[in-house]
Amino acid sequence: MEHQKTSKQLLGELLDKHYADALQAKADGKPVAWSTSIAPQELLETMGIHVVYPENHAAAIGARKHAQEFINHSEGKGYSVDICSYARVNLAYMDIQQCEAANIPLPDLIFCCNNICNTVIKWYENIARELNVPMIFFDLPFNHAYEVSDQNVRYIKAQILEAIIRLEEITGQKFDYDRFGEVMRISSETSLWWKNASLLACAKPSPLNGFELFNYMATIVCMRGTKEGLELFKLWHDELKEKSERGIGPWKDAEEKYRVMWDGIACWPYLGDTYKVLKKYGINMVTSTYPDSWYIVYDENDLDGMARAYSSNYVNRNLDFGTDNIVNIVKDFRLDGIIYHSNRSCKLMDFRQFEVQRRVEEATGVPSVIFDGDQTDPRAFSLAQFETRIQALVEMMEARKKEWGVS
Amino acid sequence: MITGAKEKGLYLGVDIGSSSSKAVVINQSGIICGEGIVNLGTGSKGPQISVEKALEQAGIKRADIKKCVVTGYGRLLYEGADKQITEISCHAKGVKFLWPTASTIIDIGGQDAKVIRVSPNGIVENFVMNEKCAAGTGRFLEVMARVLDCKIGALSGLAARGTPGVVISNTCTVFAESEVISQLASGKSLEDVALGAHKSIAQRIAGLCNRIGIADSVVMTGGVALNLNVVTAIETEIRHPIIRLADPQAMGALGAAIYAKEMDEENNTNR
Ligand code: SF4
């Protein structure tokens, strides 16, 4: 009988395969797309176009501690230090095309969606222009009202339909609507299992060590529309559920003393360091803003629903929504504290962070800290300063437990 | 002040900063029996010397200390303490002990500027710190003093004689330095430039205060609190009076010593 793989093994294999397949497709003369991380990949999957994600790839380079040489290259070319470091890494990769992480082929098509930020517009436009490849752009306006408006939904849906026509022109192939329905179903289901798995961290102790979210995130980005991706997240969910039912916490050698969430992107170059500091104090980062970012769920063949789902991620929503989102996380996951990553790269996420922190504190009374860092630029982070803030958070959480008997 | 080694419980608090080390010995009633402040920070002999000074002043030996708590940037590297606690909690503890109504604490040290909000019963509710940069810290003032060719201790007096109007707009210490040089080159007086530099620090701190919200009473600690002109400049920016304790530099070490005493008391009650 074949030994059943763990989700972790499967995750590694799928990621290797994802990159190998893209390189193979390129070698076979098939088109390859580069896409932003929360874009309607369903269209590409339906067309059988291989797609890789520069943000994922830049994160992988960062996690292997090799971002600096790419950043130097970009800055040497004239890109400002104030530009998102994913962009600086990726724009350099376009030239260097060789890295310690898996390599990716250059694109024949750009797929860009501004529901995460507007930096991506110029970044991807730049790639398209330099490589002289077509770009399909989805404009998903920031939602200034609490809910995504019907008007926005119509506007986005029209763009999806237009993108289908452009894809047909670019590839010379007909778009298969039956296959599209199937991909829509799989994508939604995968998102659902991703969310279900991450919700298991509500248990006390949490079976999930939240840093794993950072690892699994790579696949929810790049394999959301595939059967393999779906299987992976089901398996992960089942593993966590079993752990939870047996009352097993996040670590074998330590107990979960405090439960926190991490707001924003990981500090990839210091992933291990940040993890170790938290673990040292018994802090389990049980969740982050990641689970909701890829909770892109809608009914099969429901283009309106799809348009709405892609516009609904929290960074594209207004301040009230952003606040409620975290307030609910604090309640659902029974958090003791919050760690806000003030990420030098990501202006949009940071822009309202102070105000969200203030409002969340007012609504929940849960203590929090902000630390300075960057998702891939190693120069913007100091471990000693990080630890001081984390230790201070522990002291605040501890004082609160003692004083009010909060547990 | 010197009480001698006959005391039953003596506690040591050590605060190791980036540019100075502070040590405080207290007795069971929380009275300060000895204190040592040295302008040498982490990685130097500073911590050791400050402890020796404090012990000497108290007239005791290290072995007479029942418990010791260390704080500040050098805390993780200091051996020989029973516990290490962050400077955020320690400053709050020290200030609350001396000034029970304190709600907002502004602490400016060598490389940190922080504002701490404390609840009526002494719990740190929230705090904000300067970003990873020397703007608004003691290091900024050191650089200014060097450019203005005056001793750090004389900066306050210099600025007090200045007239307002010089604006130092750069928050980056290095850029501010060249800005100051060009202001001087354009004929501005040392006094006016010093006052401008103080205003620039005060604006940074006011930004932190606004983020966290100011509540009565506001107490200022840290080495920069010795500079009266900076304190006044901050008062103007935040439109709120600031209480300056007699020994602002020692607050972290005092807080650490009080924690040491509490630890001991807790151990005794648990026994
Ligand atoms: S990290 Fe922020 S700025 Fe960079 S691509 Fe992502 S959302 Fe945009």
XYZ file of N, CA and C and ligand atoms in Angstrom, chain A residues 36-37 55 83-87 116-120 123-124 265 315 343 345-349 375, ligand 1:
80
model
N -0.656 39.038 -11.064
C -0.678 39.502 -9.673
C -1.360 38.432 -8.822
N -1.203 38.536 -7.498
C -1.545 37.394 -6.641
C -3.035 37.141 -6.436
N 4.903 37.927 -7.265
C 4.941 38.206 -5.818
C 5.365 36.956 -5.046
N 9.959 52.029 -3.807
C 9.030 51.150 -4.545
C 8.958 49.795 -3.832
N 7.797 49.200 -3.859
C 7.576 47.876 -3.268
C 8.742 46.929 -3.588
N 9.235 46.229 -2.562
C 10.424 45.394 -2.783
C 10.114 44.148 -3.621
N 8.854 43.706 -3.653
C 8.516 42.629 -4.591
C 8.800 43.101 -6.008
N 8.406 44.328 -6.287
C 8.624 44.881 -7.627
C 10.114 44.997 -7.906
N -5.215 44.716 -5.119
C -4.303 44.680 -3.966
C -3.606 46.014 -3.774
N -3.299 46.699 -4.845
C -2.675 48.025 -4.736
C -2.544 48.588 -6.143
N -2.169 49.847 -6.214
C -1.975 50.436 -7.536
C -0.518 50.430 -7.980
N 0.359 50.007 -7.077
C 1.770 49.859 -7.473
C 1.878 48.852 -8.613
N 1.057 47.807 -8.519
C 1.172 46.732 -9.513
C 0.906 47.233 -10.939
N 4.212 48.656 -12.247
C 5.198 47.560 -12.221
C 4.947 46.609 -13.414
N 3.714 46.150 -13.564
C 3.415 45.176 -14.618
C 3.404 45.822 -16.003
N 1.990 41.331 5.560
C 2.792 40.278 4.938
C 3.893 39.832 5.895
N -7.998 44.437 1.613
C -7.209 45.646 1.285
C -7.924 46.547 0.293
N 4.983 47.647 7.093
C 5.787 47.119 5.994
C 6.186 48.265 5.064
N 7.397 48.421 2.291
C 7.047 48.274 0.879
C 5.615 48.645 0.573
N 4.740 48.225 1.487
C 3.350 48.174 1.091
C 2.576 49.375 1.633
N 2.589 50.431 0.871
C 2.002 51.690 1.328
C 0.512 51.538 1.606
N -0.173 50.808 0.752
C -1.619 50.711 0.906
C -1.987 50.043 2.224
N -1.282 48.970 2.536
C -1.604 48.261 3.778
C -1.249 49.101 4.991
N 8.692 43.194 3.610
C 8.461 41.810 3.220
C 9.685 41.151 2.580
S 3.319 44.191 -1.297
Fe 1.843 45.880 -1.321
S 2.726 47.320 -2.769
Fe 3.746 45.381 -3.143
S 2.520 44.397 -4.715
Fe 1.734 43.679 -2.772
S 0.034 45.009 -2.314
Fe 1.285 46.036 -3.869
